[in-house]
Amino acid sequence: MLRGARLERPVVFARLLFLVRPAGSRKSPFHLFLWLEVIVSDIFRETEVGERYAKAVFELADAAGQLDAVQADLKTLKALLIESKDLRRLVTSHAFKSEDKLKGLTAVLNTAAPNALTLKALGLMAHNGRLDQVFGLITAFTRLYDAKKGIVSAVVTSATALTDEQVTGLQAALRTALGQDPVLSQTVDPSLLGGLKVRVGSRLFDASLKTKLDSLKFALKRA
């Protein structure tokens, strides 16, 4: 619960509106990463199969005291999948055998010295012909990990990619509203026209231009 830290508080509302003012043309590595993540964001949606694997791996990692290590591995693997279109194609294509998919994943992941439990999980998925569910596993495991660690995740959807300065300001505004340091997950939706939406759990703060225009249209119809 977010008692005493309502996202719709006027001060936070005003600060968020200020943060989403039109940005300049300055680019940074952050924007490139965000652009890549937006392209594949739908792939990382949770699935029933991915969640089952995630729960099994989470329970084993928790019992072995390896949660942080496995989470770090999956975070690295997600970044690799986001950066490499070829790696994503390898995992999702039916043209490759499961053992070839496993070899490809472990080859790129071995550079980060992955935990043995992570490798065993990938091996089991390959054996069962389920490596294409690794995206859902990553997302579900991260959700379970955040809940275990008390990490507050905020999903931010904006009309255009936010600058580093805007992200920093947004984190500060949410920290004030939530009383905790949020971990931001960002997507871009041009249909918002301007502004942004922030979802924390089941709560939604909507400061998008599209919503404001829709509200205005509704008010005019009733006038």
Tab-separated table of C-alpha atoms in Angstrom:
chain	number	residue	atom	x	y	z
A	1	MET	CA	0.000	0.000	0.000
A	2	LEU	CA	1.133	3.541	-0.646
A	3	ARG	CA	-0.562	5.365	2.198
A	4	GLY	CA	0.621	8.917	2.629
A	5	ALA	CA	2.348	8.807	-0.717
A	6	ARG	CA	-0.383	9.221	-3.307
A	7	LEU	CA	0.914	9.683	-6.823
A	8	GLU	CA	-1.795	12.165	-7.673
A	9	ARG	CA	-0.613	14.720	-5.110
A	10	PRO	CA	-0.527	18.187	-6.727
A	11	VAL	CA	3.157	18.788	-6.004
A	12	VAL	CA	4.208	15.521	-7.597
A	13	PHE	CA	1.807	16.128	-10.492
A	14	ALA	CA	3.374	19.514	-11.181
A	15	ARG	CA	6.912	18.130	-10.973
A	16	LEU	CA	6.122	15.327	-13.396
A	17	LEU	CA	4.595	17.744	-15.892
A	18	PHE	CA	7.751	19.847	-15.701
A	19	LEU	CA	9.891	16.790	-16.334
A	20	VAL	CA	8.230	15.935	-19.624
A	21	ARG	CA	8.769	19.286	-21.307
A	22	PRO	CA	10.028	18.918	-24.924
A	23	ALA	CA	13.575	17.640	-24.973
A	24	GLY	CA	16.402	18.849	-27.164
A	25	SER	CA	18.264	16.828	-29.740
A	26	ARG	CA	20.993	15.691	-27.352
A	27	LYS	CA	21.413	11.920	-27.416
A	28	SER	CA	23.128	9.504	-25.053
A	29	PRO	CA	23.804	5.764	-24.769
A	30	PHE	CA	20.744	5.637	-22.509
A	31	HIS	CA	18.485	6.644	-25.380
A	32	LEU	CA	19.949	3.962	-27.630
A	33	PHE	CA	19.327	1.332	-24.949
A	34	LEU	CA	15.787	2.596	-24.393
A	35	TRP	CA	15.096	2.524	-28.110
A	36	LEU	CA	16.287	-1.077	-28.316
A	37	GLU	CA	14.267	-2.104	-25.261
A	38	VAL	CA	11.098	-0.578	-26.666
A	39	ILE	CA	11.484	-2.655	-29.827
A	40	VAL	CA	11.540	-5.957	-27.909
A	41	SER	CA	9.416	-5.019	-24.888
A	42	ASP	CA	6.525	-7.202	-26.025
A	43	ILE	CA	8.802	-10.258	-26.137
A	44	PHE	CA	9.513	-9.926	-22.415
A	45	ARG	CA	5.877	-10.151	-21.369
A	46	GLU	CA	5.120	-12.775	-18.736
A	47	THR	CA	3.793	-16.144	-19.886
A	48	GLU	CA	2.304	-19.054	-17.974
A	49	VAL	CA	5.155	-21.355	-18.971
A	50	GLY	CA	7.821	-18.758	-18.248
A	51	GLU	CA	6.299	-18.101	-14.834
A	52	ARG	CA	6.369	-21.799	-13.932
A	53	TYR	CA	10.058	-22.025	-14.731
A	54	ALA	CA	10.713	-18.746	-12.912
A	55	LYS	CA	9.016	-19.966	-9.738
A	56	ALA	CA	10.993	-23.213	-9.774
A	57	VAL	CA	14.309	-21.428	-10.343
A	58	PHE	CA	13.445	-18.793	-7.743
A	59	GLU	CA	12.705	-21.388	-5.062
A	60	LEU	CA	15.955	-23.238	-5.763
A	61	ALA	CA	17.993	-20.027	-5.840
A	62	ASP	CA	16.388	-18.788	-2.624
A	63	ALA	CA	17.089	-22.066	-0.826
A	64	ALA	CA	20.700	-22.023	-2.025
A	65	GLY	CA	21.232	-18.358	-1.145
A	66	GLN	CA	21.903	-17.575	-4.811
A	67	LEU	CA	19.079	-15.149	-5.579
A	68	ASP	CA	21.340	-12.170	-6.220
A	69	ALA	CA	23.650	-14.187	-8.464
A	70	VAL	CA	20.841	-15.624	-10.585
A	71	GLN	CA	19.129	-12.240	-10.848
A	72	ALA	CA	22.405	-10.702	-12.028
A	73	ASP	CA	22.751	-13.442	-14.652
A	74	LEU	CA	19.222	-12.921	-15.935
A	75	LYS	CA	19.734	-9.164	-16.040
A	76	THR	CA	22.856	-9.711	-18.138
A	77	LEU	CA	21.034	-12.164	-20.385
A	78	LYS	CA	18.186	-9.714	-20.908
A	79	ALA	CA	20.628	-6.985	-21.926
A	80	LEU	CA	22.298	-9.369	-24.377
A	81	LEU	CA	18.951	-10.348	-25.872
A	82	ILE	CA	17.960	-6.709	-26.215
A	83	GLU	CA	21.221	-5.775	-27.913
A	84	SER	CA	21.376	-8.698	-30.348
A	85	LYS	CA	18.674	-9.290	-32.929
A	86	ASP	CA	20.510	-12.440	-34.017
A	87	LEU	CA	20.435	-13.831	-30.483
A	88	ARG	CA	16.699	-13.157	-30.222
A	89	ARG	CA	16.165	-14.876	-33.566
A	90	LEU	CA	18.219	-17.858	-32.412
A	91	VAL	CA	16.071	-18.279	-29.302
A	92	THR	CA	12.685	-17.827	-30.970
A	93	SER	CA	13.196	-19.500	-34.352
A	94	HIS	CA	12.013	-23.070	-34.944
A	95	ALA	CA	14.786	-23.462	-37.513
A	96	PHE	CA	17.371	-24.098	-34.782
A	97	LYS	CA	17.647	-27.156	-32.569
A	98	SER	CA	17.328	-26.735	-28.806
A	99	GLU	CA	20.949	-27.754	-28.255
A	100	ASP	CA	22.107	-25.097	-30.720
A	101	LYS	CA	20.012	-22.483	-28.943
A	102	LEU	CA	21.535	-23.509	-25.617
A	103	LYS	CA	25.062	-23.343	-27.021
A	104	GLY	CA	24.414	-19.843	-28.330
A	105	LEU	CA	22.970	-18.562	-25.056
A	106	THR	CA	25.651	-20.098	-22.855
A	107	ALA	CA	28.412	-18.894	-25.176
A	108	VAL	CA	27.435	-15.244	-24.781
A	109	LEU	CA	26.545	-15.631	-21.107
A	110	ASN	CA	29.799	-17.394	-20.201
A	111	THR	CA	31.667	-14.114	-20.625
A	112	ALA	CA	29.963	-12.995	-17.401
A	113	ALA	CA	30.819	-16.196	-15.468
A	114	PRO	CA	27.198	-17.211	-14.800
A	115	ASN	CA	25.987	-19.076	-11.746
A	116	ALA	CA	25.705	-22.861	-12.101
A	117	LEU	CA	22.006	-22.720	-11.227
A	118	THR	CA	21.361	-20.308	-14.094
A	119	LEU	CA	23.062	-22.648	-16.547
A	120	LYS	CA	21.121	-25.636	-15.203
A	121	ALA	CA	17.846	-23.753	-15.649
A	122	LEU	CA	18.690	-22.917	-19.259
A	123	GLY	CA	19.745	-26.510	-19.826
A	124	LEU	CA	16.426	-27.810	-18.506
A	125	MET	CA	14.484	-25.414	-20.710
A	126	ALA	CA	16.514	-26.548	-23.722
A	127	HIS	CA	15.916	-30.206	-22.874
A	128	ASN	CA	12.173	-29.540	-22.745
A	129	GLY	CA	12.231	-27.472	-25.939
A	130	ARG	CA	11.188	-24.355	-24.025
A	131	LEU	CA	14.086	-21.953	-24.496
A	132	ASP	CA	11.754	-19.613	-26.357
A	133	GLN	CA	10.144	-19.011	-22.943
A	134	VAL	CA	13.341	-17.545	-21.489
A	135	PHE	CA	11.935	-14.028	-21.995
A	136	GLY	CA	8.945	-14.764	-19.766
A	137	LEU	CA	11.188	-16.478	-17.237
A	138	ILE	CA	13.379	-13.379	-16.956
A	139	THR	CA	10.396	-11.073	-16.404
A	140	ALA	CA	8.649	-13.348	-13.896
A	141	PHE	CA	11.850	-14.040	-11.951
A	142	THR	CA	12.571	-10.309	-11.723
A	143	ARG	CA	9.064	-9.703	-10.361
A	144	LEU	CA	9.530	-12.397	-7.708
A	145	TYR	CA	12.975	-11.045	-6.863
A	146	ASP	CA	11.703	-7.480	-6.464
A	147	ALA	CA	8.886	-8.667	-4.187
A	148	LYS	CA	11.338	-10.625	-2.057
A	149	LYS	CA	13.738	-7.689	-1.761
A	150	GLY	CA	11.039	-5.058	-1.250
A	151	ILE	CA	11.979	-3.242	-4.446
A	152	VAL	CA	9.331	-0.880	-5.834
A	153	SER	CA	9.068	-1.058	-9.605
A	154	ALA	CA	7.514	1.758	-11.611
A	155	VAL	CA	6.588	1.379	-15.271
A	156	VAL	CA	6.950	4.708	-17.074
A	157	THR	CA	5.365	5.202	-20.489
A	158	SER	CA	6.151	8.448	-22.294
A	159	ALA	CA	5.383	9.897	-25.708
A	160	THR	CA	9.104	10.236	-26.454
A	161	ALA	CA	12.268	8.872	-24.872
A	162	LEU	CA	13.152	10.689	-21.648
A	163	THR	CA	16.524	12.366	-21.264
A	164	ASP	CA	18.912	11.385	-18.478
A	165	GLU	CA	17.974	14.614	-16.683
A	166	GLN	CA	14.268	13.816	-16.931
A	167	VAL	CA	14.813	10.291	-15.615
A	168	THR	CA	16.751	11.633	-12.630
A	169	GLY	CA	14.032	14.166	-11.872
A	170	LEU	CA	11.313	11.545	-12.270
A	171	GLN	CA	13.072	9.240	-9.822
A	172	ALA	CA	13.304	12.082	-7.308
A	173	ALA	CA	9.595	12.899	-7.694
A	174	LEU	CA	8.600	9.253	-7.269
A	175	ARG	CA	10.934	8.883	-4.294
A	176	THR	CA	9.056	11.741	-2.626
A	177	ALA	CA	5.677	10.242	-3.504
A	178	LEU	CA	6.467	6.639	-2.600
A	179	GLY	CA	8.902	7.083	0.248
A	180	GLN	CA	11.136	4.507	-1.460
A	181	ASP	CA	13.658	4.449	-4.278
A	182	PRO	CA	11.845	3.143	-7.368
A	183	VAL	CA	13.338	1.022	-10.120
A	184	LEU	CA	12.114	2.458	-13.410
A	185	SER	CA	11.092	0.417	-16.432
A	186	GLN	CA	10.550	2.619	-19.471
A	187	THR	CA	8.613	2.316	-22.709
A	188	VAL	CA	7.657	4.775	-25.437
A	189	ASP	CA	4.125	5.179	-26.803
A	190	PRO	CA	3.829	7.997	-29.390
A	191	SER	CA	0.029	7.802	-29.182
A	192	LEU	CA	0.223	9.592	-25.821
A	193	LEU	CA	1.127	12.727	-27.842
A	194	GLY	CA	2.924	14.231	-24.840
A	195	GLY	CA	3.449	13.773	-21.114
A	196	LEU	CA	3.676	10.362	-19.496
A	197	LYS	CA	1.988	7.612	-17.515
A	198	VAL	CA	3.467	5.999	-14.409
A	199	ARG	CA	2.185	2.689	-13.080
A	200	VAL	CA	3.211	1.415	-9.648
A	201	GLY	CA	1.559	-1.909	-8.972
A	202	SER	CA	-2.171	-1.441	-9.559
A	203	ARG	CA	-1.981	2.351	-9.285
A	204	LEU	CA	-1.747	4.578	-12.326
A	205	PHE	CA	-0.707	8.221	-12.533
A	206	ASP	CA	-1.738	9.617	-15.912
A	207	ALA	CA	-0.272	12.936	-17.036
A	208	SER	CA	-0.454	12.211	-20.758
A	209	LEU	CA	-1.662	14.809	-23.232
A	210	LYS	CA	-3.949	12.237	-24.854
A	211	THR	CA	-5.848	11.686	-21.602
A	212	LYS	CA	-6.178	15.437	-21.071
A	213	LEU	CA	-7.556	15.880	-24.594
A	214	ASP	CA	-9.961	12.971	-24.152
A	215	SER	CA	-11.197	14.503	-20.895
A	216	LEU	CA	-11.666	17.846	-22.616
A	217	LYS	CA	-13.634	16.241	-25.460
A	218	PHE	CA	-15.864	14.459	-22.959
A	219	ALA	CA	-16.458	17.687	-21.032
A	220	LEU	CA	-17.352	19.558	-24.228
A	221	LYS	CA	-19.851	16.873	-25.214
A	222	ARG	CA	-21.568	17.199	-21.842
A	223	ALA	CA	-21.644	21.008	-21.980
